[in-house]
Each structure stands twice: as structure tokens, then as C-alpha cells.
Amino acid sequence: MNLLKRFTTRIKHYLWLVLALPAALAVIGFLVPVGAMPSSYQAQATVQLGSYEDPIFNETNPVILMLTNAPFYQQQLPQLWAQNEQELLSKVEIRDLNNRLIQLRYRAPSKEEAKNGAQAITDAFLNADRQHYNRREKLIDQTLSQLEKEKAPAADAAAGTRFVYKLQSLKLTMRPAQQLEQVSSSGASVTTLSSKKRAVLGAVIGMTLVLLAAALPEFIRKNNARGAE
């Protein structure tokens, strides 16, 4: 009973603080502008590497090395590189999914930016791959055309036939890299409280601090009493 009486007396004595602190924090919460916290989104695309006997574009490790270093972006995506420079490399992640499959991931503050970035990088790689594929295909066609025009000696006819068959078979099995699925994104934005909710929260925090301050002397008194015993 004495505890409650002392607590009530203390509250009445500092009534101005009891009213002022919650009100002040409520006003601060209402007036202070709080910008939206940065969102984090990640977009990803799955790419199957090509197959046309290219030691760089057809092998997973060289492709990952290429897509995680600056020269590729400086050459293939100069505008995106100019906007981000070295920071761009920290936004890109390439994963090896085995069987010549890679997953390209791109992080950005907005869902649209993440998807656009992932698609732009994917398109740039596919375009570069297509150029290498076309050069390889053109070389095979030129070689086959040249062999058809030339008349090999009888002794070399069998070897020439085998070579032609090998080139024709290679051409039939060749394929460029391709994107297996549309770019998908994941992530969630973090929004702020409204002014009214921040005001209510400020008032609650203020009242909590006042009650804790009023109760603190009783805890100190109780501990001192135990120490005296």
C-alpha cells in the first residue's frame, strides 16, 4: 500500500513531466520526416551455355570469370558500366547449376531495376555468344565449300570424306547459348510508419519512460533494504 502511495505521489509531483514527455515525443514522431528505407530486390535468369567447341563461351568456369569482371561490361554494356562502375560487380552473382547451366543474379533497390539489369546482362552475353557462334558456323561453311571445290588425290579421299562428315555432324549438333526462362525477381520493400502511427508510438514510448522513471526509486529502495539486512 505504501509502495502504491509513494508511486502515486511521485507521479503527481512530476505531473508536468508525465504530460510533457509523451506529448513531446508524439509531436517529434509526427513532424520528423522519415524517408522510406531502401528496398532490396534480386532478379535472376537461367542460361544454358552453347555447344560449338568454343573454349570460353561453352565452358562454365570461363563464363563465370568473364561475367564477374569489368572488361565484359566495359565492352558489352558501356552505359550500365558508366552508371555503376566497380559497384556493378558487387550487384552481380553467377552460380554454376551444372550441365552447362548458369544462373545470373542481379541486385537493385527496385524490382524493375533488378529485372532490367538481369535481362540486360543476359542479353549482352547472348549477343556476344551469338557472334562467336556465327563466326564458327561461317568458318565451317567456308571449309566445307572449299573442300567441295577441291579434288583430293585418291589416297586422301577417304580422309577428306571423314573430315567433311565430321564438320557436317558438328554443324548439326552446334547450338548457341539460350535463356531458359524469363527473368524472375524476389525481395520485399520496407515501408515506414505513417505520421499518425509515429506520433502514437512516440507517446507510448514517452509514457513508458515516465513510468519506468517513477518506479526506479522503488527498485533502488528495495535493493538497499536487502543489502542492509
JSON list of C-alpha atoms in Angstrom, two decimals:
[
{"chain": "A", "resi": 1, "resn": "MET", "atom": "CA", "xyz": [0.00, 0.00, 0.00]},
{"chain": "A", "resi": 2, "resn": "ASN", "atom": "CA", "xyz": [2.83, 2.37, 0.92]},
{"chain": "A", "resi": 3, "resn": "LEU", "atom": "CA", "xyz": [4.54, 1.43, -2.34]},
{"chain": "A", "resi": 4, "resn": "LEU", "atom": "CA", "xyz": [1.49, 2.41, -4.38]},
{"chain": "A", "resi": 5, "resn": "LYS", "atom": "CA", "xyz": [1.09, 5.64, -2.39]},
{"chain": "A", "resi": 6, "resn": "ARG", "atom": "CA", "xyz": [4.71, 6.65, -2.95]},
{"chain": "A", "resi": 7, "resn": "PHE", "atom": "CA", "xyz": [4.42, 5.81, -6.63]},
{"chain": "A", "resi": 8, "resn": "THR", "atom": "CA", "xyz": [1.24, 7.91, -7.00]},
{"chain": "A", "resi": 9, "resn": "THR", "atom": "CA", "xyz": [2.76, 10.81, -5.08]},
{"chain": "A", "resi": 10, "resn": "ARG", "atom": "CA", "xyz": [5.82, 10.77, -7.29]},
{"chain": "A", "resi": 11, "resn": "ILE", "atom": "CA", "xyz": [3.64, 10.79, -10.42]},
{"chain": "A", "resi": 12, "resn": "LYS", "atom": "CA", "xyz": [1.64, 13.77, -9.13]},
{"chain": "A", "resi": 13, "resn": "HIS", "atom": "CA", "xyz": [4.81, 15.62, -8.16]},
{"chain": "A", "resi": 14, "resn": "TYR", "atom": "CA", "xyz": [6.21, 15.30, -11.67]},
{"chain": "A", "resi": 15, "resn": "LEU", "atom": "CA", "xyz": [2.87, 15.62, -13.42]},
{"chain": "A", "resi": 16, "resn": "TRP", "atom": "CA", "xyz": [4.29, 18.21, -15.80]},
{"chain": "A", "resi": 17, "resn": "LEU", "atom": "CA", "xyz": [6.92, 15.72, -16.97]},
{"chain": "A", "resi": 18, "resn": "VAL", "atom": "CA", "xyz": [4.34, 12.93, -17.19]},
{"chain": "A", "resi": 19, "resn": "LEU", "atom": "CA", "xyz": [2.36, 15.04, -19.62]},
{"chain": "A", "resi": 20, "resn": "ALA", "atom": "CA", "xyz": [5.21, 16.80, -21.40]},
{"chain": "A", "resi": 21, "resn": "LEU", "atom": "CA", "xyz": [7.46, 13.88, -22.36]},
{"chain": "A", "resi": 22, "resn": "PRO", "atom": "CA", "xyz": [4.85, 11.73, -24.16]},
{"chain": "A", "resi": 23, "resn": "ALA", "atom": "CA", "xyz": [3.44, 14.84, -25.84]},
{"chain": "A", "resi": 24, "resn": "ALA", "atom": "CA", "xyz": [6.90, 15.96, -26.98]},
{"chain": "A", "resi": 25, "resn": "LEU", "atom": "CA", "xyz": [7.79, 12.54, -28.39]},
{"chain": "A", "resi": 26, "resn": "ALA", "atom": "CA", "xyz": [4.41, 12.35, -30.11]},
{"chain": "A", "resi": 27, "resn": "VAL", "atom": "CA", "xyz": [5.00, 15.72, -31.79]},
{"chain": "A", "resi": 28, "resn": "ILE", "atom": "CA", "xyz": [8.53, 14.72, -32.80]},
{"chain": "A", "resi": 29, "resn": "GLY", "atom": "CA", "xyz": [7.26, 11.44, -34.24]},
{"chain": "A", "resi": 30, "resn": "PHE", "atom": "CA", "xyz": [4.59, 13.26, -36.22]},
{"chain": "A", "resi": 31, "resn": "LEU", "atom": "CA", "xyz": [6.76, 16.06, -37.59]},
{"chain": "A", "resi": 32, "resn": "VAL", "atom": "CA", "xyz": [10.13, 14.48, -38.26]},
{"chain": "A", "resi": 33, "resn": "PRO", "atom": "CA", "xyz": [10.25, 13.26, -41.89]},
{"chain": "A", "resi": 34, "resn": "VAL", "atom": "CA", "xyz": [11.41, 9.70, -42.29]},
{"chain": "A", "resi": 35, "resn": "GLY", "atom": "CA", "xyz": [12.30, 8.54, -45.78]},
{"chain": "A", "resi": 36, "resn": "ALA", "atom": "CA", "xyz": [11.48, 5.07, -46.97]},
{"chain": "A", "resi": 37, "resn": "MET", "atom": "CA", "xyz": [14.17, 2.56, -46.09]},
{"chain": "A", "resi": 38, "resn": "PRO", "atom": "CA", "xyz": [15.97, 1.09, -49.09]},
{"chain": "A", "resi": 39, "resn": "SER", "atom": "CA", "xyz": [14.37, -1.98, -50.58]},
{"chain": "A", "resi": 40, "resn": "SER", "atom": "CA", "xyz": [16.38, -4.91, -51.79]},
{"chain": "A", "resi": 41, "resn": "TYR", "atom": "CA", "xyz": [15.34, -6.88, -54.84]},
{"chain": "A", "resi": 42, "resn": "GLN", "atom": "CA", "xyz": [17.08, -9.65, -56.71]},
{"chain": "A", "resi": 43, "resn": "ALA", "atom": "CA", "xyz": [16.31, -10.81, -60.24]},
{"chain": "A", "resi": 44, "resn": "GLN", "atom": "CA", "xyz": [17.63, -13.97, -61.81]},
{"chain": "A", "resi": 45, "resn": "ALA", "atom": "CA", "xyz": [17.88, -15.60, -65.21]},
{"chain": "A", "resi": 46, "resn": "THR", "atom": "CA", "xyz": [18.92, -19.13, -66.14]},
{"chain": "A", "resi": 47, "resn": "VAL", "atom": "CA", "xyz": [21.10, -19.60, -69.21]},
{"chain": "A", "resi": 48, "resn": "GLN", "atom": "CA", "xyz": [22.19, -22.76, -70.96]},
{"chain": "A", "resi": 49, "resn": "LEU", "atom": "CA", "xyz": [25.63, -22.34, -72.47]},
{"chain": "A", "resi": 50, "resn": "GLY", "atom": "CA", "xyz": [26.13, -23.03, -76.14]},
{"chain": "A", "resi": 51, "resn": "SER", "atom": "CA", "xyz": [27.84, -26.01, -77.72]},
{"chain": "A", "resi": 52, "resn": "TYR", "atom": "CA", "xyz": [30.09, -25.22, -80.68]},
{"chain": "A", "resi": 53, "resn": "GLU", "atom": "CA", "xyz": [33.56, -26.06, -79.32]},
{"chain": "A", "resi": 54, "resn": "ASP", "atom": "CA", "xyz": [34.40, -22.60, -78.01]},
{"chain": "A", "resi": 55, "resn": "PRO", "atom": "CA", "xyz": [36.84, -22.81, -75.05]},
{"chain": "A", "resi": 56, "resn": "ILE", "atom": "CA", "xyz": [35.47, -19.62, -73.46]},
{"chain": "A", "resi": 57, "resn": "PHE", "atom": "CA", "xyz": [31.76, -19.27, -74.19]},
{"chain": "A", "resi": 58, "resn": "ASN", "atom": "CA", "xyz": [30.96, -23.00, -73.94]},
{"chain": "A", "resi": 59, "resn": "GLU", "atom": "CA", "xyz": [32.62, -23.67, -70.58]},
{"chain": "A", "resi": 60, "resn": "THR", "atom": "CA", "xyz": [31.12, -22.73, -67.22]},
{"chain": "A", "resi": 61, "resn": "ASN", "atom": "CA", "xyz": [34.21, -21.52, -65.36]},
{"chain": "A", "resi": 62, "resn": "PRO", "atom": "CA", "xyz": [35.47, -19.16, -68.09]},
{"chain": "A", "resi": 63, "resn": "VAL", "atom": "CA", "xyz": [31.94, -17.73, -68.48]},
{"chain": "A", "resi": 64, "resn": "ILE", "atom": "CA", "xyz": [31.63, -17.10, -64.74]},
{"chain": "A", "resi": 65, "resn": "LEU", "atom": "CA", "xyz": [35.04, -15.44, -64.74]},
{"chain": "A", "resi": 66, "resn": "MET", "atom": "CA", "xyz": [34.03, -13.30, -67.71]},
{"chain": "A", "resi": 67, "resn": "LEU", "atom": "CA", "xyz": [30.70, -12.18, -66.19]},
{"chain": "A", "resi": 68, "resn": "THR", "atom": "CA", "xyz": [32.25, -11.24, -62.85]},
{"chain": "A", "resi": 69, "resn": "ASN", "atom": "CA", "xyz": [34.96, -8.97, -64.21]},
{"chain": "A", "resi": 70, "resn": "ALA", "atom": "CA", "xyz": [34.93, -5.46, -65.60]},
{"chain": "A", "resi": 71, "resn": "PRO", "atom": "CA", "xyz": [36.08, -5.96, -69.24]},
{"chain": "A", "resi": 72, "resn": "PHE", "atom": "CA", "xyz": [32.85, -7.71, -70.27]},
{"chain": "A", "resi": 73, "resn": "TYR", "atom": "CA", "xyz": [30.69, -4.83, -69.03]},
{"chain": "A", "resi": 74, "resn": "GLN", "atom": "CA", "xyz": [33.02, -2.16, -70.36]},
{"chain": "A", "resi": 75, "resn": "GLN", "atom": "CA", "xyz": [32.79, -3.70, -73.84]},
{"chain": "A", "resi": 76, "resn": "GLN", "atom": "CA", "xyz": [29.25, -5.08, -73.95]},
{"chain": "A", "resi": 77, "resn": "LEU", "atom": "CA", "xyz": [27.35, -2.74, -71.60]},
{"chain": "A", "resi": 78, "resn": "PRO", "atom": "CA", "xyz": [29.27, 0.56, -71.53]},
{"chain": "A", "resi": 79, "resn": "GLN", "atom": "CA", "xyz": [26.26, 2.61, -70.43]},
{"chain": "A", "resi": 80, "resn": "LEU", "atom": "CA", "xyz": [25.45, 0.34, -67.49]},
{"chain": "A", "resi": 81, "resn": "TRP", "atom": "CA", "xyz": [29.13, 0.29, -66.54]},
{"chain": "A", "resi": 82, "resn": "ALA", "atom": "CA", "xyz": [29.35, 4.09, -66.70]},
{"chain": "A", "resi": 83, "resn": "GLN", "atom": "CA", "xyz": [26.39, 4.37, -64.30]},
{"chain": "A", "resi": 84, "resn": "ASN", "atom": "CA", "xyz": [27.75, 1.90, -61.74]},
{"chain": "A", "resi": 85, "resn": "GLU", "atom": "CA", "xyz": [31.44, 1.19, -62.48]},
{"chain": "A", "resi": 86, "resn": "GLN", "atom": "CA", "xyz": [33.01, -1.13, -59.87]},
{"chain": "A", "resi": 87, "resn": "GLU", "atom": "CA", "xyz": [29.79, -1.19, -57.83]},
{"chain": "A", "resi": 88, "resn": "LEU", "atom": "CA", "xyz": [28.19, -3.12, -60.69]},
{"chain": "A", "resi": 89, "resn": "LEU", "atom": "CA", "xyz": [30.35, -6.15, -59.97]},
{"chain": "A", "resi": 90, "resn": "SER", "atom": "CA", "xyz": [29.02, -6.33, -56.39]},
{"chain": "A", "resi": 91, "resn": "LYS", "atom": "CA", "xyz": [25.46, -6.47, -57.74]},
{"chain": "A", "resi": 92, "resn": "VAL", "atom": "CA", "xyz": [26.14, -9.45, -60.00]},
{"chain": "A", "resi": 93, "resn": "GLU", "atom": "CA", "xyz": [26.32, -13.07, -58.88]},
{"chain": "A", "resi": 94, "resn": "ILE", "atom": "CA", "xyz": [26.80, -16.05, -61.20]},
{"chain": "A", "resi": 95, "resn": "ARG", "atom": "CA", "xyz": [26.01, -19.58, -60.00]},
{"chain": "A", "resi": 96, "resn": "ASP", "atom": "CA", "xyz": [27.02, -22.86, -61.60]},
{"chain": "A", "resi": 97, "resn": "LEU", "atom": "CA", "xyz": [23.96, -25.12, -61.88]},
{"chain": "A", "resi": 98, "resn": "ASN", "atom": "CA", "xyz": [25.93, -27.95, -63.55]},
{"chain": "A", "resi": 99, "resn": "ASN", "atom": "CA", "xyz": [25.42, -29.39, -67.05]},
{"chain": "A", "resi": 100, "resn": "ARG", "atom": "CA", "xyz": [26.47, -26.09, -68.62]},
{"chain": "A", "resi": 101, "resn": "LEU", "atom": "CA", "xyz": [23.70, -24.21, -66.88]},
{"chain": "A", "resi": 102, "resn": "ILE", "atom": "CA", "xyz": [24.36, -20.94, -65.10]},
{"chain": "A", "resi": 103, "resn": "GLN", "atom": "CA", "xyz": [22.10, -18.67, -63.08]},
{"chain": "A", "resi": 104, "resn": "LEU", "atom": "CA", "xyz": [22.70, -14.94, -63.32]},
{"chain": "A", "resi": 105, "resn": "ARG", "atom": "CA", "xyz": [21.54, -12.86, -60.34]},
{"chain": "A", "resi": 106, "resn": "TYR", "atom": "CA", "xyz": [21.37, -9.09, -60.16]},
{"chain": "A", "resi": 107, "resn": "ARG", "atom": "CA", "xyz": [20.52, -6.98, -57.08]},
{"chain": "A", "resi": 108, "resn": "ALA", "atom": "CA", "xyz": [18.98, -3.49, -57.15]},
{"chain": "A", "resi": 109, "resn": "PRO", "atom": "CA", "xyz": [16.86, -1.15, -54.97]},
{"chain": "A", "resi": 110, "resn": "SER", "atom": "CA", "xyz": [13.71, -1.67, -57.07]},
{"chain": "A", "resi": 111, "resn": "LYS", "atom": "CA", "xyz": [12.10, -4.71, -58.64]},
{"chain": "A", "resi": 112, "resn": "GLU", "atom": "CA", "xyz": [12.04, -3.09, -62.08]},
{"chain": "A", "resi": 113, "resn": "GLU", "atom": "CA", "xyz": [15.71, -2.10, -61.92]},
{"chain": "A", "resi": 114, "resn": "ALA", "atom": "CA", "xyz": [16.70, -5.60, -60.80]},
{"chain": "A", "resi": 115, "resn": "LYS", "atom": "CA", "xyz": [14.78, -7.25, -63.64]},
{"chain": "A", "resi": 116, "resn": "ASN", "atom": "CA", "xyz": [16.05, -4.79, -66.25]},
{"chain": "A", "resi": 117, "resn": "GLY", "atom": "CA", "xyz": [19.64, -5.22, -65.06]},
{"chain": "A", "resi": 118, "resn": "ALA", "atom": "CA", "xyz": [19.48, -9.02, -65.10]},
{"chain": "A", "resi": 119, "resn": "GLN", "atom": "CA", "xyz": [17.90, -9.03, -68.55]},
{"chain": "A", "resi": 120, "resn": "ALA", "atom": "CA", "xyz": [20.39, -6.51, -69.94]},
{"chain": "A", "resi": 121, "resn": "ILE", "atom": "CA", "xyz": [23.36, -8.60, -68.79]},
{"chain": "A", "resi": 122, "resn": "THR", "atom": "CA", "xyz": [21.74, -11.79, -70.08]},
{"chain": "A", "resi": 123, "resn": "ASP", "atom": "CA", "xyz": [21.04, -10.21, -73.47]},
{"chain": "A", "resi": 124, "resn": "ALA", "atom": "CA", "xyz": [24.59, -8.86, -73.69]},
{"chain": "A", "resi": 125, "resn": "PHE", "atom": "CA", "xyz": [26.04, -12.31, -73.03]},
{"chain": "A", "resi": 126, "resn": "LEU", "atom": "CA", "xyz": [23.68, -13.99, -75.50]},
{"chain": "A", "resi": 127, "resn": "ASN", "atom": "CA", "xyz": [24.57, -11.43, -78.19]},
{"chain": "A", "resi": 128, "resn": "ALA", "atom": "CA", "xyz": [28.29, -11.93, -77.65]},
{"chain": "A", "resi": 129, "resn": "ASP", "atom": "CA", "xyz": [27.79, -15.70, -77.69]},
{"chain": "A", "resi": 130, "resn": "ARG", "atom": "CA", "xyz": [25.77, -15.48, -80.91]},
{"chain": "A", "resi": 131, "resn": "GLN", "atom": "CA", "xyz": [28.61, -13.58, -82.59]},
{"chain": "A", "resi": 132, "resn": "HIS", "atom": "CA", "xyz": [31.08, -16.33, -81.67]},
{"chain": "A", "resi": 133, "resn": "TYR", "atom": "CA", "xyz": [28.60, -18.98, -82.81]},
{"chain": "A", "resi": 134, "resn": "ASN", "atom": "CA", "xyz": [28.05, -17.26, -86.16]},
{"chain": "A", "resi": 135, "resn": "ARG", "atom": "CA", "xyz": [31.79, -16.99, -86.76]},
{"chain": "A", "resi": 136, "resn": "ARG", "atom": "CA", "xyz": [32.20, -20.69, -86.02]},
{"chain": "A", "resi": 137, "resn": "GLU", "atom": "CA", "xyz": [29.33, -21.61, -88.31]},
{"chain": "A", "resi": 138, "resn": "LYS", "atom": "CA", "xyz": [30.68, -19.40, -91.09]},
{"chain": "A", "resi": 139, "resn": "LEU", "atom": "CA", "xyz": [34.13, -20.97, -90.80]},
{"chain": "A", "resi": 140, "resn": "ILE", "atom": "CA", "xyz": [32.64, -24.47, -91.09]},
{"chain": "A", "resi": 141, "resn": "ASP", "atom": "CA", "xyz": [30.58, -23.46, -94.13]},
{"chain": "A", "resi": 142, "resn": "GLN", "atom": "CA", "xyz": [33.62, -21.93, -95.80]},
{"chain": "A", "resi": 143, "resn": "THR", "atom": "CA", "xyz": [35.69, -25.04, -95.09]},
{"chain": "A", "resi": 144, "resn": "LEU", "atom": "CA", "xyz": [33.01, -27.37, -96.47]},
{"chain": "A", "resi": 145, "resn": "SER", "atom": "CA", "xyz": [32.62, -25.20, -99.55]},
{"chain": "A", "resi": 146, "resn": "GLN", "atom": "CA", "xyz": [36.35, -25.21, -100.14]},
{"chain": "A", "resi": 147, "resn": "LEU", "atom": "CA", "xyz": [36.57, -29.00, -99.75]},
{"chain": "A", "resi": 148, "resn": "GLU", "atom": "CA", "xyz": [33.78, -29.49, -102.25]},
{"chain": "A", "resi": 149, "resn": "LYS", "atom": "CA", "xyz": [35.65, -27.41, -104.83]},
{"chain": "A", "resi": 150, "resn": "GLU", "atom": "CA", "xyz": [38.95, -29.17, -104.33]},
{"chain": "A", "resi": 151, "resn": "LYS", "atom": "CA", "xyz": [39.61, -32.59, -105.78]},
{"chain": "A", "resi": 152, "resn": "ALA", "atom": "CA", "xyz": [41.70, -34.54, -103.32]},
{"chain": "A", "resi": 153, "resn": "PRO", "atom": "CA", "xyz": [44.05, -37.31, -104.52]},
{"chain": "A", "resi": 154, "resn": "ALA", "atom": "CA", "xyz": [42.62, -40.82, -104.32]},
{"chain": "A", "resi": 155, "resn": "ALA", "atom": "CA", "xyz": [44.91, -41.62, -101.39]},
{"chain": "A", "resi": 156, "resn": "ASP", "atom": "CA", "xyz": [43.46, -38.74, -99.38]},
{"chain": "A", "resi": 157, "resn": "ALA", "atom": "CA", "xyz": [39.85, -39.18, -100.49]},
{"chain": "A", "resi": 158, "resn": "ALA", "atom": "CA", "xyz": [38.85, -41.32, -97.52]},
{"chain": "A", "resi": 159, "resn": "ALA", "atom": "CA", "xyz": [40.41, -38.93, -95.01]},
{"chain": "A", "resi": 160, "resn": "GLY", "atom": "CA", "xyz": [38.77, -35.99, -96.74]},
{"chain": "A", "resi": 161, "resn": "THR", "atom": "CA", "xyz": [35.39, -37.68, -96.63]},
{"chain": "A", "resi": 162, "resn": "ARG", "atom": "CA", "xyz": [35.76, -38.36, -92.92]},
{"chain": "A", "resi": 163, "resn": "PHE", "atom": "CA", "xyz": [36.71, -34.74, -92.29]},
{"chain": "A", "resi": 164, "resn": "VAL", "atom": "CA", "xyz": [33.71, -33.48, -94.26]},
{"chain": "A", "resi": 165, "resn": "TYR", "atom": "CA", "xyz": [31.43, -35.82, -92.32]},
{"chain": "A", "resi": 166, "resn": "LYS", "atom": "CA", "xyz": [32.90, -34.59, -89.05]},
{"chain": "A", "resi": 167, "resn": "LEU", "atom": "CA", "xyz": [32.29, -30.96, -89.95]},
{"chain": "A", "resi": 168, "resn": "GLN", "atom": "CA", "xyz": [28.76, -31.68, -91.12]},
{"chain": "A", "resi": 169, "resn": "SER", "atom": "CA", "xyz": [28.00, -33.58, -87.91]},
{"chain": "A", "resi": 170, "resn": "LEU", "atom": "CA", "xyz": [29.45, -30.76, -85.82]},
{"chain": "A", "resi": 171, "resn": "LYS", "atom": "CA", "xyz": [27.31, -28.22, -87.63]},
{"chain": "A", "resi": 172, "resn": "LEU", "atom": "CA", "xyz": [24.17, -30.27, -86.98]},
{"chain": "A", "resi": 173, "resn": "THR", "atom": "CA", "xyz": [24.86, -30.51, -83.24]},
{"chain": "A", "resi": 174, "resn": "MET", "atom": "CA", "xyz": [26.02, -26.93, -82.75]},
{"chain": "A", "resi": 175, "resn": "ARG", "atom": "CA", "xyz": [23.79, -24.54, -80.82]},
{"chain": "A", "resi": 176, "resn": "PRO", "atom": "CA", "xyz": [24.25, -21.08, -79.32]},
{"chain": "A", "resi": 177, "resn": "ALA", "atom": "CA", "xyz": [23.57, -20.20, -75.69]},
{"chain": "A", "resi": 178, "resn": "GLN", "atom": "CA", "xyz": [19.95, -19.61, -74.79]},
{"chain": "A", "resi": 179, "resn": "GLN", "atom": "CA", "xyz": [17.90, -18.19, -71.95]},
{"chain": "A", "resi": 180, "resn": "LEU", "atom": "CA", "xyz": [15.74, -20.95, -70.49]},
{"chain": "A", "resi": 181, "resn": "GLU", "atom": "CA", "xyz": [13.21, -18.87, -68.58]},
{"chain": "A", "resi": 182, "resn": "GLN", "atom": "CA", "xyz": [12.06, -15.30, -68.18]},
{"chain": "A", "resi": 183, "resn": "VAL", "atom": "CA", "xyz": [13.76, -13.14, -65.60]},
{"chain": "A", "resi": 184, "resn": "SER", "atom": "CA", "xyz": [12.09, -13.53, -62.21]},
{"chain": "A", "resi": 185, "resn": "SER", "atom": "CA", "xyz": [12.52, -11.31, -59.17]},
{"chain": "A", "resi": 186, "resn": "SER", "atom": "CA", "xyz": [12.27, -11.71, -55.42]},
{"chain": "A", "resi": 187, "resn": "GLY", "atom": "CA", "xyz": [12.57, -9.43, -52.42]},
{"chain": "A", "resi": 188, "resn": "ALA", "atom": "CA", "xyz": [10.43, -7.14, -50.33]},
{"chain": "A", "resi": 189, "resn": "SER", "atom": "CA", "xyz": [10.32, -3.44, -49.77]},
{"chain": "A", "resi": 190, "resn": "VAL", "atom": "CA", "xyz": [10.42, -1.95, -46.28]},
{"chain": "A", "resi": 191, "resn": "THR", "atom": "CA", "xyz": [7.93, 0.83, -45.70]},
{"chain": "A", "resi": 192, "resn": "THR", "atom": "CA", "xyz": [7.82, 3.41, -42.92]},
{"chain": "A", "resi": 193, "resn": "LEU", "atom": "CA", "xyz": [5.09, 4.16, -40.41]},
{"chain": "A", "resi": 194, "resn": "SER", "atom": "CA", "xyz": [2.66, 6.95, -41.18]},
{"chain": "A", "resi": 195, "resn": "SER", "atom": "CA", "xyz": [2.94, 10.26, -39.30]},
{"chain": "A", "resi": 196, "resn": "LYS", "atom": "CA", "xyz": [-0.06, 9.38, -37.13]},
{"chain": "A", "resi": 197, "resn": "LYS", "atom": "CA", "xyz": [1.37, 5.98, -36.20]},
{"chain": "A", "resi": 198, "resn": "ARG", "atom": "CA", "xyz": [4.75, 7.52, -35.40]},
{"chain": "A", "resi": 199, "resn": "ALA", "atom": "CA", "xyz": [3.01, 10.05, -33.14]},
{"chain": "A", "resi": 200, "resn": "VAL", "atom": "CA", "xyz": [1.19, 7.28, -31.25]},
{"chain": "A", "resi": 201, "resn": "LEU", "atom": "CA", "xyz": [4.41, 5.31, -30.94]},
{"chain": "A", "resi": 202, "resn": "GLY", "atom": "CA", "xyz": [6.22, 8.38, -29.61]},
{"chain": "A", "resi": 203, "resn": "ALA", "atom": "CA", "xyz": [3.52, 8.94, -26.98]},
{"chain": "A", "resi": 204, "resn": "VAL", "atom": "CA", "xyz": [3.67, 5.29, -25.88]},
{"chain": "A", "resi": 205, "resn": "ILE", "atom": "CA", "xyz": [7.46, 5.42, -25.60]},
{"chain": "A", "resi": 206, "resn": "GLY", "atom": "CA", "xyz": [7.24, 8.65, -23.61]},
{"chain": "A", "resi": 207, "resn": "MET", "atom": "CA", "xyz": [4.69, 7.22, -21.16]},
{"chain": "A", "resi": 208, "resn": "THR", "atom": "CA", "xyz": [6.78, 4.07, -20.76]},
{"chain": "A", "resi": 209, "resn": "LEU", "atom": "CA", "xyz": [9.87, 6.13, -19.91]},
{"chain": "A", "resi": 210, "resn": "VAL", "atom": "CA", "xyz": [7.89, 8.17, -17.35]},
{"chain": "A", "resi": 211, "resn": "LEU", "atom": "CA", "xyz": [6.55, 5.05, -15.62]},
{"chain": "A", "resi": 212, "resn": "LEU", "atom": "CA", "xyz": [9.99, 3.46, -15.55]},
{"chain": "A", "resi": 213, "resn": "ALA", "atom": "CA", "xyz": [11.49, 6.62, -14.07]},
{"chain": "A", "resi": 214, "resn": "ALA", "atom": "CA", "xyz": [8.76, 6.72, -11.39]},
{"chain": "A", "resi": 215, "resn": "ALA", "atom": "CA", "xyz": [9.26, 3.06, -10.48]},
{"chain": "A", "resi": 216, "resn": "LEU", "atom": "CA", "xyz": [13.07, 3.16, -10.46]},
{"chain": "A", "resi": 217, "resn": "PRO", "atom": "CA", "xyz": [13.44, 4.66, -6.93]},
{"chain": "A", "resi": 218, "resn": "GLU", "atom": "CA", "xyz": [11.34, 1.81, -5.52]},
{"chain": "A", "resi": 219, "resn": "PHE", "atom": "CA", "xyz": [13.65, -0.78, -7.03]},
{"chain": "A", "resi": 220, "resn": "ILE", "atom": "CA", "xyz": [16.65, 1.06, -5.61]},
{"chain": "A", "resi": 221, "resn": "ARG", "atom": "CA", "xyz": [14.98, 1.29, -2.19]},
{"chain": "A", "resi": 222, "resn": "LYS", "atom": "CA", "xyz": [14.19, -2.42, -2.23]},
{"chain": "A", "resi": 223, "resn": "ASN", "atom": "CA", "xyz": [17.77, -3.37, -3.15]},
{"chain": "A", "resi": 224, "resn": "ASN", "atom": "CA", "xyz": [19.19, -1.10, -0.45]},
{"chain": "A", "resi": 225, "resn": "ALA", "atom": "CA", "xyz": [16.88, -2.69, 2.12]},
{"chain": "A", "resi": 226, "resn": "ARG", "atom": "CA", "xyz": [18.09, -6.15, 1.16]},
{"chain": "A", "resi": 227, "resn": "GLY", "atom": "CA", "xyz": [21.70, -5.00, 1.42]},
{"chain": "A", "resi": 228, "resn": "ALA", "atom": "CA", "xyz": [21.12, -3.61, 4.92]},
{"chain": "A", "resi": 229, "resn": "GLU", "atom": "CA", "xyz": [19.75, -6.96, 6.08]}
]
